[in-house]
Short mmCIF file of C-alpha atoms in Angstrom, two decimals:
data_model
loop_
_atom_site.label_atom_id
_atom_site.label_comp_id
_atom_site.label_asym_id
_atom_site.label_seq_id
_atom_site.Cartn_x
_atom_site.Cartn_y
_atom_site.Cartn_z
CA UNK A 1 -10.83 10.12 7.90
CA UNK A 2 -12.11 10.74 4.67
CA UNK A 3 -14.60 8.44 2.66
CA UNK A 4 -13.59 9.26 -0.71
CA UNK A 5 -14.31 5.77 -2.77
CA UNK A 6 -10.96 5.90 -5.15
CA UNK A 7 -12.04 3.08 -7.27
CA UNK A 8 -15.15 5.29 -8.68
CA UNK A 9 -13.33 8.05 -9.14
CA UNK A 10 -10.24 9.39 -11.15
CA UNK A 11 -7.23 9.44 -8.97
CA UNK A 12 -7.17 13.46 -9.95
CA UNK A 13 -10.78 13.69 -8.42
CA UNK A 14 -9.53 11.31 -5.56
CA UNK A 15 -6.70 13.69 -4.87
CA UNK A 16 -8.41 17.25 -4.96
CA UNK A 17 -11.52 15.86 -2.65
CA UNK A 18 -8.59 14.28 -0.54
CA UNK A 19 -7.21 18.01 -0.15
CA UNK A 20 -10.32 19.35 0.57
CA UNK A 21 -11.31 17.33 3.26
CA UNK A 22 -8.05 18.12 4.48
CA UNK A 23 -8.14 21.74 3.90
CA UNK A 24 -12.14 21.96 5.29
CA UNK A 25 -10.85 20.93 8.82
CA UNK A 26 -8.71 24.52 9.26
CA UNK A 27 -11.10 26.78 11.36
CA UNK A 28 -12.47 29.78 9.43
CA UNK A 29 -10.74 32.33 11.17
CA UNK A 30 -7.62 30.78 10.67
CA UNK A 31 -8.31 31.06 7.19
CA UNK A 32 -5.88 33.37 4.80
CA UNK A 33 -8.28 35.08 2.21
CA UNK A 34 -5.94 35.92 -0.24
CA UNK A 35 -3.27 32.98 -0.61
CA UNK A 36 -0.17 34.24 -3.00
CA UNK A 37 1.75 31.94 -5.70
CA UNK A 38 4.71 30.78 -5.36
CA UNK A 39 6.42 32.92 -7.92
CA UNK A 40 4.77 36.32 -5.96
CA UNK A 41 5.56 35.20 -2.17
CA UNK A 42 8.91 32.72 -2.72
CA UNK A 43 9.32 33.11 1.26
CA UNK A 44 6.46 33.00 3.76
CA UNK A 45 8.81 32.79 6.98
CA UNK A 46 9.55 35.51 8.60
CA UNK A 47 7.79 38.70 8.75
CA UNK A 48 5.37 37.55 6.08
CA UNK A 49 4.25 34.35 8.20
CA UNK A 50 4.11 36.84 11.24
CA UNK A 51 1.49 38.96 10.02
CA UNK A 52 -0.91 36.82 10.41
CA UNK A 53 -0.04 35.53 14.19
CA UNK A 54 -0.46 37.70 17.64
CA UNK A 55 2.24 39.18 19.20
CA UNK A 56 2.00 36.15 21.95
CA UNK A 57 1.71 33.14 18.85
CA UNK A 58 4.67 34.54 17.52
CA UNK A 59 6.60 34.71 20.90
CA UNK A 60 5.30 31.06 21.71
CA UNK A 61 6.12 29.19 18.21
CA UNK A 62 9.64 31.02 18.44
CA UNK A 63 10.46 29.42 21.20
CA UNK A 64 12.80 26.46 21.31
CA UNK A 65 11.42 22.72 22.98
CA UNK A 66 13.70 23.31 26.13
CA UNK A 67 12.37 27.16 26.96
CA UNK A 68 8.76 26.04 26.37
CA UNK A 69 8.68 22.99 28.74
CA UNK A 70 10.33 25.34 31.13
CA UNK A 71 6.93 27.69 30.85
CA UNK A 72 4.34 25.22 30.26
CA UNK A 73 5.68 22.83 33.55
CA UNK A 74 6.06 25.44 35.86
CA UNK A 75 2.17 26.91 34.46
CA UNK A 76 3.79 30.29 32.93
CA UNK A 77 2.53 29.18 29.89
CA UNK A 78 -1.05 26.53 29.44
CA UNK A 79 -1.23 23.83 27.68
CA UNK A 80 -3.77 24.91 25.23
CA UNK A 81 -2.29 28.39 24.34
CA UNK A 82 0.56 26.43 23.16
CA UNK A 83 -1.29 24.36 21.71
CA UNK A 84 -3.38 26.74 19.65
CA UNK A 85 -0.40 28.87 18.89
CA UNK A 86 1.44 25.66 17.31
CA UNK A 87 -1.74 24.77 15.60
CA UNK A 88 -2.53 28.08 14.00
CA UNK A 89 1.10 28.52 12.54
CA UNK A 90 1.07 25.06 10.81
CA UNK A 91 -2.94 25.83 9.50
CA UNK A 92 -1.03 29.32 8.18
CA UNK A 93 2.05 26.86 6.39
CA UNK A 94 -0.52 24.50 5.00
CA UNK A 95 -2.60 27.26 3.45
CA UNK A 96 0.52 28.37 1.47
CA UNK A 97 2.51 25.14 0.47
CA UNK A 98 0.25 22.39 1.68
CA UNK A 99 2.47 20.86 4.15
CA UNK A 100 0.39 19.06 6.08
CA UNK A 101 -1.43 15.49 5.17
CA UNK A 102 -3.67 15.08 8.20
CA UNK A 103 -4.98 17.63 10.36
CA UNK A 104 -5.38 17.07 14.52
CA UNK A 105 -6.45 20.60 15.36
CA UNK A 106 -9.20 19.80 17.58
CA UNK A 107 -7.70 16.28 19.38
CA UNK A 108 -4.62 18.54 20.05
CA UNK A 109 -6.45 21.07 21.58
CA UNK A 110 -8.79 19.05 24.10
CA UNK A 111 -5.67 17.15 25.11
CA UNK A 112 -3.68 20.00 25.96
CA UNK A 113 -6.90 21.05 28.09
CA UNK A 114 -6.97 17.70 29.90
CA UNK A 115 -3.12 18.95 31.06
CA UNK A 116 -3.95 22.46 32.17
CA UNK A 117 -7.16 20.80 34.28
CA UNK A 118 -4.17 18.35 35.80
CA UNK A 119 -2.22 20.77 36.37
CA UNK A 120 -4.71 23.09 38.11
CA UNK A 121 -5.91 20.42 40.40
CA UNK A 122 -2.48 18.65 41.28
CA UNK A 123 -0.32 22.34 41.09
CA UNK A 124 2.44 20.19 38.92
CA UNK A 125 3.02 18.65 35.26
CA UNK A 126 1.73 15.02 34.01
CA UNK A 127 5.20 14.71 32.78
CA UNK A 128 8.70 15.83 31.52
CA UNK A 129 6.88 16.95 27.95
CA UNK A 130 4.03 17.88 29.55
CA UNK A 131 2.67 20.98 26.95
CA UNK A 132 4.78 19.94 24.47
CA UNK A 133 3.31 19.87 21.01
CA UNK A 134 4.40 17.51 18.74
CA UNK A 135 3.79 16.29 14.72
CA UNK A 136 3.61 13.11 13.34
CA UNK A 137 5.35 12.11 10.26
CA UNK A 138 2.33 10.21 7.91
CA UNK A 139 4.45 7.42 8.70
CA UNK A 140 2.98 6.54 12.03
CA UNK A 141 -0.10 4.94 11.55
CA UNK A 142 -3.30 6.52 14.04
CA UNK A 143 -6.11 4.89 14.41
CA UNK A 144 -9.30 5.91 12.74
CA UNK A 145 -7.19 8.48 10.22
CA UNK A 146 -5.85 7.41 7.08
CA UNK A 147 -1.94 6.99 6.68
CA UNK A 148 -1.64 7.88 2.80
CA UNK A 149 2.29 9.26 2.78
CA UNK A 150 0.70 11.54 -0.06
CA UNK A 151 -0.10 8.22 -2.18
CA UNK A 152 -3.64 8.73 -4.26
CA UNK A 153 -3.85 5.03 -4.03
CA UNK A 154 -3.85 4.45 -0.04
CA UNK A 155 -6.86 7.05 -0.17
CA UNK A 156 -10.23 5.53 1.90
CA UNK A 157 -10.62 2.00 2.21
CA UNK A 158 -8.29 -0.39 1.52
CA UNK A 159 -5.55 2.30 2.30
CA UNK A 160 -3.29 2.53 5.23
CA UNK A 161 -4.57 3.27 8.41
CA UNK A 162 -4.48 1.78 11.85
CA UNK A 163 -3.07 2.50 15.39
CA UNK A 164 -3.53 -1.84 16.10
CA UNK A 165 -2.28 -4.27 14.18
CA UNK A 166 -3.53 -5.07 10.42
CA UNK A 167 -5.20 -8.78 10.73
CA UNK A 168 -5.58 -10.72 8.07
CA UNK A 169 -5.95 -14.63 7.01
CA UNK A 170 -6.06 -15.52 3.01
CA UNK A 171 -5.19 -19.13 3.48
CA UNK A 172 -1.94 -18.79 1.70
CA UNK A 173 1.99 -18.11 1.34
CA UNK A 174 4.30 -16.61 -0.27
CA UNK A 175 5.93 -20.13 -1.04
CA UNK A 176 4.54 -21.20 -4.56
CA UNK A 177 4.77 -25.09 -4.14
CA UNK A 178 1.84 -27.25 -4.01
CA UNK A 179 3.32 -29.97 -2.04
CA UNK A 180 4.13 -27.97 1.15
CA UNK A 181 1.06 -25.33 2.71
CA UNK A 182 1.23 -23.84 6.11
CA UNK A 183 -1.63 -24.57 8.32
CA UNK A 184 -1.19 -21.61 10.25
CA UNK A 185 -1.56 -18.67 7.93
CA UNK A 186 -3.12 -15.77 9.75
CA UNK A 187 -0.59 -12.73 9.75
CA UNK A 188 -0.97 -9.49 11.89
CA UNK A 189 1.15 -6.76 10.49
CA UNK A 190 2.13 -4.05 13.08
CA UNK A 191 3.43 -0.42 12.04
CA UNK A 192 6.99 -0.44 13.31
CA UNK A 193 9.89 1.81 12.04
CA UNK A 194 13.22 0.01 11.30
CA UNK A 195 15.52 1.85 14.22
CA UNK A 196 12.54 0.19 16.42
CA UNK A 197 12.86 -3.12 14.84
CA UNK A 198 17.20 -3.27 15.23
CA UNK A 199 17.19 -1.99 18.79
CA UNK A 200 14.52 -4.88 19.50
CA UNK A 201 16.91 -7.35 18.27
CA UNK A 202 19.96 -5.62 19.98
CA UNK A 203 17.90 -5.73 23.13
CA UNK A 204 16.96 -9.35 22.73
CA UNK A 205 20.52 -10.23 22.42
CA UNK A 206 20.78 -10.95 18.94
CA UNK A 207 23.56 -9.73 16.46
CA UNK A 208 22.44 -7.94 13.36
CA UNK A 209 24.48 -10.08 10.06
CA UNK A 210 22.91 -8.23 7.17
CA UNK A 211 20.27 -6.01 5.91
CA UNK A 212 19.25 -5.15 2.24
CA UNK A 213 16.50 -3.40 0.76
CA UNK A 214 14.44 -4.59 -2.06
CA UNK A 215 12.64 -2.71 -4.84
CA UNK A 216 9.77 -4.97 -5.49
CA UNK A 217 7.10 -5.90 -3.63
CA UNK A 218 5.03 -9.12 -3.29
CA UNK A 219 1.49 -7.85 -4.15
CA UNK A 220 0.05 -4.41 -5.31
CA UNK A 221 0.91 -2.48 -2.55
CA UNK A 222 0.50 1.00 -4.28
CA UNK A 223 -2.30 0.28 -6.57
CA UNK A 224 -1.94 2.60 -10.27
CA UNK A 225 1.60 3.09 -9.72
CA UNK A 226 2.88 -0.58 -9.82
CA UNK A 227 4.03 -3.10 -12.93
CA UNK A 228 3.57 -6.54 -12.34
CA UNK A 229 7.16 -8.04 -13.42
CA UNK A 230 6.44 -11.62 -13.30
CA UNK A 231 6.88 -14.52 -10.55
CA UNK A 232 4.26 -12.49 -8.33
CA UNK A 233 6.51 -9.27 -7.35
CA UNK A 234 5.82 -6.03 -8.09
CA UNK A 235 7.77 -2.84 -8.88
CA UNK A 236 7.39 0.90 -9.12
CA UNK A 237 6.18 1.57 -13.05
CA UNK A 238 8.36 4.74 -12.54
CA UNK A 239 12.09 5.20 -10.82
CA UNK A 240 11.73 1.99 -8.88
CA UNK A 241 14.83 2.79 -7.28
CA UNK A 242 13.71 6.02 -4.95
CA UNK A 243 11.43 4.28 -3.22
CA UNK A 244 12.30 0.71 -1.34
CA UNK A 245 9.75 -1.05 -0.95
CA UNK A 246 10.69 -3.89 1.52
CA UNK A 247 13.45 -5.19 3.27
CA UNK A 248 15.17 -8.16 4.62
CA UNK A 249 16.67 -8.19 7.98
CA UNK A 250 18.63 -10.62 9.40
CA UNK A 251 19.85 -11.75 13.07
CA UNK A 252 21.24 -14.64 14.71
CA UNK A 253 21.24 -15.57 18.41
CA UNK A 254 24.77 -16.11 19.91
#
């Protein structure tokens, strides 16, 4: 997690020490001295990626999900070599079109050890995925590492980060209206994807009536990028359109 202070900075300065934190947790020798613009090198899969990966790497991140549980559960294959072979590859694709906002080299690594020492004491897999590697989309919040989805304004603190829920009590509402005030106005906000949030209605028994998304938000939510329209909502300054910004959901109980 970086500590890069956006407020005292440009967000230019913001962004490039935000990519070079990123960038300065690749391990030298993964390194690629010479990295080639886009106009010269237009396709890095392939033989060109290849070059830089051993004979095994190449065999391993070739592979497809099904034929690599098959070898890492039965112990052809350990844990950590997969790991490290996934690893390496995406260091390599970041390098050349900087694909990759957070970087969990190491924490992948020592888990995947943790399996192969299972799995040399019991002489069997934690799991179905056990081996597996797996990315995160900067969606997911983790806790202790930012969650920026590539915005310059969610950068350090006061961004978007987690892995518990956000906790927070301002002692107000929403509801502009002096005559009526909640007296319980503490609000936890959890990270929660929308397919999770419908199939824990459909499992509670409740039947989904309407949904619509909503192009303004109630408060600053990407700070530098917003317009304040009025009537305390908020709206991309540019294109509000691509990017909804919340959502209303509604259920009833039958």
């Amino acid at each position: 997690m970086s500590n890069i202070q956006t407020s005292r900075v440009s967000w230019q300065e913001a962004a490039a020490q935000k990519r070079a934190a990123v960038n300065d947790l690749i391990p030298q020798e993964w390194r690629i001295g010479d990295v080639p613009s886009a106009e010269d090198q237009p396709n890095i899969t392939g033989d060109y990626i290849r070059q830089f990966l051993t004979p095994r790497e190449v065999e391993i991140t070739e592979t497809e999900a099904e034929a690599i549980l098959a070898k890492t559960t039965s112990g052809e294959w350990t844990a950590k070599e997969v790991a490290t072979a996934f690893c390496h590859r995406a260091a390599l694709g970041h390098q050349l079109v900087n694909c990759l906002h957070e970087i969990f080299f190491e924490a992948a690594i020592a888990d995947a050890e943790k399996l192969d020492d299972y799995f040399a004491k019991h002489g069997k897999p934690v799991g179905p995925l056990h081996g597996l590697p797996v990315s995160l989309k900067d969606q997911f919040h983790v806790k202790g590492v930012e969650t920026t989805m590539g915005y310059v304004g969610w950068i350090g603190p006061g961004g978007s980060s987690g892995g518990e829920a956000t906790l927070w009590d301002e002692g107000a509402t929403y509801v502009e209206h002096e005559e009526y005030q909640f007296k319980n106005t503490a609000t936890a906000e959890f990270n929660h994807g929308i397919a999770e949030i419908i199939q824990a209605l459909l499992d509670a028994g409740l039947r989904i009536t309407g949904m619509r998304e909503h192009q303004t938000v109630s408060w600053d939510a990407i700070p530098g990028q917003m317009e304040d329209i009025g009537g305390g909502e908020y709206k991309l300054k540019k294109e509000p359109w691509r990017l909804p910004l919340t959502y209303t959901l509604q259920a009833v109980k039958e």
